[in-house]
Short mmCIF file of C-alpha atoms and ligand atoms in Angstrom, two decimals:
data_model
loop_
_atom_site.label_atom_id
_atom_site.label_comp_id
_atom_site.label_asym_id
_atom_site.label_seq_id
_atom_site.Cartn_x
_atom_site.Cartn_y
_atom_site.Cartn_z
CA MET A 20 70.26 17.84 59.86
CA ALA A 21 68.72 15.43 62.40
CA ALA A 22 70.75 14.90 65.60
CA SER A 23 72.58 11.58 65.89
CA CYS A 24 71.16 9.52 68.71
CA VAL A 25 72.70 6.45 70.37
CA LEU A 26 70.84 4.72 73.20
CA TYR A 27 72.71 2.51 75.67
CA THR A 28 70.41 0.28 77.65
CA ALA A 29 69.80 -3.37 78.57
CA PRO A 30 66.79 -5.56 77.76
CA GLY A 31 63.82 -4.60 79.96
CA ALA A 32 65.86 -2.08 81.99
CA ALA A 33 65.12 1.61 82.70
CA GLY A 34 66.00 2.55 79.12
CA LEU A 35 62.97 0.62 77.88
CA CYS A 36 60.72 3.68 78.13
CA VAL A 37 63.23 5.78 76.17
CA HIS A 38 63.71 3.08 73.54
CA TRP A 39 59.93 2.72 73.23
CA LEU A 40 59.44 6.46 72.77
CA LEU A 41 62.19 6.58 70.12
CA ILE A 42 60.45 3.81 68.16
CA ASP A 43 56.94 5.19 68.70
CA ALA A 44 57.92 8.68 67.58
CA GLY A 45 59.95 7.41 64.62
CA ILE A 46 63.14 9.11 65.84
CA ALA A 47 66.23 7.73 64.08
CA HIS A 48 68.58 6.14 66.60
CA GLU A 49 71.15 3.43 67.15
CA LEU A 50 70.58 0.89 69.94
CA ARG A 51 73.47 -0.51 71.98
CA LEU A 52 72.32 -3.24 74.33
CA LEU A 53 74.70 -3.77 77.23
CA ASP A 54 75.17 -7.02 79.13
CA LEU A 55 74.63 -5.98 82.77
CA ALA A 56 75.51 -9.46 84.08
CA ALA A 57 78.90 -9.11 82.39
CA GLY A 58 79.33 -5.64 83.96
CA GLN A 59 79.53 -3.76 80.66
CA HIS A 60 77.87 -0.78 82.39
CA LYS A 61 80.78 -0.57 84.86
CA ALA A 62 83.49 -0.62 82.16
CA PRO A 63 85.61 2.56 81.88
CA ASP A 64 84.35 3.46 78.40
CA TYR A 65 80.73 3.39 79.62
CA LEU A 66 81.52 5.18 82.91
CA ALA A 67 82.99 7.97 80.81
CA LEU A 68 79.46 8.47 79.40
CA ASN A 69 77.55 7.82 82.63
CA PRO A 70 79.62 7.98 85.83
CA ASN A 71 76.71 6.44 87.78
CA GLY A 72 77.29 3.17 85.92
CA LEU A 73 73.58 2.76 85.24
CA VAL A 74 71.49 2.39 82.11
CA PRO A 75 70.15 4.20 80.18
CA THR A 76 72.42 6.78 78.61
CA LEU A 77 71.48 8.61 75.43
CA VAL A 78 74.29 10.11 73.40
CA ILE A 79 72.96 12.99 71.34
CA ASP A 80 75.42 14.45 68.84
CA ALA A 81 78.28 12.93 70.87
CA GLN A 82 77.01 14.44 74.16
CA PRO A 83 75.86 11.92 76.81
CA VAL A 84 72.69 12.50 78.87
CA TYR A 85 71.27 10.13 81.49
CA GLU A 86 68.23 9.64 83.77
CA ALA A 87 65.37 7.94 81.95
CA ALA A 88 62.69 10.50 82.86
CA ALA A 89 64.91 13.39 81.79
CA LEU A 90 65.51 11.65 78.47
CA LEU A 91 61.78 11.29 77.87
CA LEU A 92 61.20 14.97 78.61
CA LEU A 93 64.13 15.97 76.42
CA LEU A 94 63.06 13.87 73.43
CA ALA A 95 59.44 15.03 73.67
CA GLU A 96 60.70 18.63 73.79
CA ARG A 97 63.04 18.24 70.82
CA HIS A 98 60.54 16.36 68.66
CA PRO A 99 57.35 18.44 68.69
CA GLU A 100 56.24 16.61 65.53
CA ALA A 101 55.71 13.51 67.69
CA ALA A 102 53.18 15.42 69.83
CA LEU A 103 54.32 13.66 73.02
CA ARG A 104 54.33 16.73 75.27
CA PRO A 105 51.15 18.61 76.18
CA ALA A 106 50.63 22.20 75.07
CA ARG A 107 52.44 24.86 77.09
CA GLY A 108 50.32 26.42 79.80
CA SER A 109 47.71 23.65 79.66
CA ARG A 110 46.36 21.65 82.60
CA ALA A 111 47.71 18.57 80.80
CA GLU A 112 51.22 20.06 80.94
CA ALA A 113 50.96 20.49 84.72
CA LEU A 114 49.92 16.83 85.06
CA TYR A 115 52.73 15.82 82.71
CA LEU A 116 55.40 17.43 84.89
CA GLN A 117 53.77 16.32 88.13
CA TRP A 118 53.51 12.65 87.15
CA THR A 119 56.87 12.44 85.41
CA LEU A 120 58.59 13.73 88.53
CA GLN A 121 56.37 11.73 90.87
CA LEU A 122 57.07 8.46 89.03
CA ALA A 123 60.79 9.17 88.74
CA THR A 124 61.29 10.19 92.36
CA THR A 125 58.95 7.85 94.24
CA LEU A 126 57.86 4.81 92.23
CA MET A 127 61.14 4.23 90.42
CA PRO A 128 63.26 4.34 93.62
CA ALA A 129 60.77 1.97 95.27
CA PHE A 130 61.39 -0.47 92.41
CA ARG A 131 65.12 0.02 92.91
CA ASN A 132 64.64 -1.12 96.52
CA TRP A 133 62.53 -4.06 95.37
CA PHE A 134 65.13 -5.28 92.87
CA TYR A 135 68.25 -4.26 94.88
CA PRO A 136 66.94 -4.56 98.50
CA HIS A 137 70.44 -4.70 100.07
CA GLU A 138 71.15 -1.10 98.94
CA ALA A 139 68.82 0.61 101.44
CA ALA A 140 70.35 -0.64 104.71
CA GLY A 141 72.60 -3.61 104.00
CA GLU A 142 72.06 -7.32 103.44
CA GLU A 143 70.66 -7.94 106.95
CA ALA A 144 67.78 -5.49 106.35
CA ALA A 145 67.08 -6.62 102.78
CA ALA A 146 63.86 -8.55 103.51
CA ARG A 147 62.35 -5.58 105.36
CA ALA A 148 63.48 -3.14 102.64
CA LYS A 149 61.78 -5.33 100.05
CA GLU A 150 58.57 -5.43 102.05
CA VAL A 151 58.53 -1.63 102.44
CA ALA A 152 59.23 -1.26 98.72
CA ARG A 153 56.30 -3.54 97.91
CA LEU A 154 53.96 -1.45 100.06
CA ARG A 155 55.17 1.77 98.46
CA ILE A 156 54.74 0.35 94.94
CA GLU A 157 51.21 -0.85 95.70
CA ALA A 158 50.28 2.52 97.25
CA ALA A 159 51.62 4.29 94.13
CA PHE A 160 49.55 2.00 91.89
CA ASP A 161 46.46 2.77 94.03
CA ARG A 162 46.99 6.48 93.33
CA LEU A 163 47.73 6.02 89.65
CA ASP A 164 44.70 3.77 89.20
CA ALA A 165 42.46 6.38 90.84
CA HIS A 166 44.00 9.16 88.75
CA LEU A 167 43.49 7.28 85.47
CA ALA A 168 39.93 6.33 86.42
CA ALA A 169 39.10 9.99 87.06
CA HIS A 170 41.24 11.75 84.44
CA GLY A 171 42.35 9.12 81.85
CA PRO A 172 42.50 7.40 79.49
CA TYR A 173 46.15 8.57 79.52
CA VAL A 174 48.13 10.08 82.40
CA CYS A 175 47.62 13.60 81.05
CA GLY A 176 44.06 13.06 79.86
CA GLU A 177 42.84 12.48 76.32
CA ALA A 178 46.21 12.33 74.56
CA ILE A 179 49.18 10.05 75.07
CA SER A 180 52.40 11.80 76.16
CA ALA A 181 55.97 10.82 77.06
CA VAL A 182 55.04 10.06 80.68
CA ASP A 183 52.87 7.15 79.53
CA PHE A 184 55.95 5.24 78.38
CA LEU A 185 57.49 5.70 81.84
CA ALA A 186 54.31 4.69 83.66
CA THR A 187 53.84 1.55 81.55
CA MET A 188 57.48 0.51 81.93
CA LEU A 189 57.14 0.74 85.72
CA MET A 190 53.93 -1.29 85.61
CA ARG A 191 55.76 -3.93 83.57
CA TRP A 192 58.40 -4.19 86.29
CA SER A 193 55.70 -5.36 88.71
CA ARG A 194 54.77 -8.39 86.57
CA ASN A 195 56.32 -10.95 88.93
CA MET A 196 55.33 -9.20 92.17
CA PRO A 197 52.63 -10.54 94.51
CA LYS A 198 50.21 -7.88 93.22
CA PRO A 199 51.18 -6.89 89.65
CA ALA A 200 49.84 -3.66 88.13
CA THR A 201 47.43 -5.70 86.00
CA SER A 202 45.50 -6.45 89.24
CA TRP A 203 44.13 -2.89 89.31
CA PRO A 204 41.09 -2.54 87.03
CA THR A 205 41.91 0.79 85.42
CA LEU A 206 45.64 0.08 85.21
CA SER A 207 44.83 -3.18 83.47
CA GLY A 208 42.86 -1.40 80.72
CA TYR A 209 45.58 1.25 80.43
CA ILE A 210 48.29 -1.39 80.05
CA ALA A 211 46.30 -3.18 77.34
CA ARG A 212 45.89 0.14 75.48
CA MET A 213 49.61 0.91 75.67
CA LYS A 214 50.62 -2.61 74.64
CA ALA A 215 48.33 -2.42 71.60
CA ARG A 216 50.61 0.23 70.05
CA PRO A 217 52.54 -1.23 67.10
CA SER A 218 55.72 0.29 68.59
CA PHE A 219 55.41 -2.11 71.56
CA THR A 220 55.84 -5.14 69.27
CA VAL A 221 58.90 -3.56 67.65
CA LEU A 222 60.33 -2.72 71.09
CA TYR A 223 59.93 -6.34 72.19
CA GLU A 224 61.63 -7.63 69.06
CA ARG A 225 64.57 -5.24 69.38
CA GLU A 226 65.14 -5.90 73.10
CA GLY A 227 64.49 -9.64 72.69
CA LEU A 228 61.72 -9.59 75.32
CA THR A 229 58.95 -12.15 75.74
CA GLU A 230 57.55 -11.73 79.30
CA TRP A 231 54.42 -9.53 79.64
CA ALA A 232 53.97 -9.57 75.82
N1 LIG B 14 67.29 6.87 87.96
C1 LIG B 14 67.97 6.09 86.95
C2 LIG B 14 67.88 4.63 87.35
C3 LIG B 14 68.64 3.75 86.41
C4 LIG B 14 68.76 2.33 86.94
O1 LIG B 14 68.60 2.04 88.15
N2 LIG B 14 69.09 1.41 86.01
C5 LIG B 14 69.28 0.03 86.37
C6 LIG B 14 68.58 -0.90 85.38
S1 LIG B 14 66.85 -0.77 85.51
C7 LIG B 14 70.76 -0.32 86.29
O2 LIG B 14 71.50 0.28 85.53
N3 LIG B 14 71.16 -1.32 87.09
C8 LIG B 14 72.49 -1.82 87.08
C9 LIG B 14 73.22 -1.57 88.36
O3 LIG B 14 72.65 -0.97 89.30
O4 LIG B 14 74.36 -1.98 88.44
C10 LIG B 14 67.34 6.36 85.59
O5 LIG B 14 66.15 6.62 85.54
O6 LIG B 14 68.03 6.32 84.57
#
């Protein structure tokens, strides 16, 4: 019997990549969109699932798991029929792990500092934290653009894999920044390719998104 799967996220938030993969891979799931402005992610019933009070959380057979990148890896692992993880022992697998961890531990925290600049060193240092975050995000896009130009069309080479949903989500987050990801030539083509997937349209409908369509 297929595992029951409930995704807690918010429109456009870090669960977007997980939601997108679930749709793209045709994995049965239930979506629960939380209202972050109303603090639903800080309510006791949600904190019991994710004590960090962040989205996303995926509840698989009544067991909660969190961290977006971990959820992508887990789903790709548990759904081999979706072919979203490279073959074991391949060069593509090494790139898959490298970029998933790299994006989750460097680019995603830089976005956290961009969107929540007071967290790094208080309100008085927020402007500087935001500036440093911008520089780090742009440097990461430089590296990703060069990687895709040399080894694309997807992050792991010829075939799409779970990390592509993470990479594209992070690029989407830059849409209102001074230099959005679409400014890089190879990233721009990559984004267009990812957005052309039918699952992207379904994702937008289900999360009620319009920006960057
Ligand atoms: N490393 C976490 C980051 C999650 C995260 O920062 N989520 C944001 C939305 S994009 C959130 O829940 N923000 C609400 C808050 O910080 O109160 C993950 O990948 O799941």
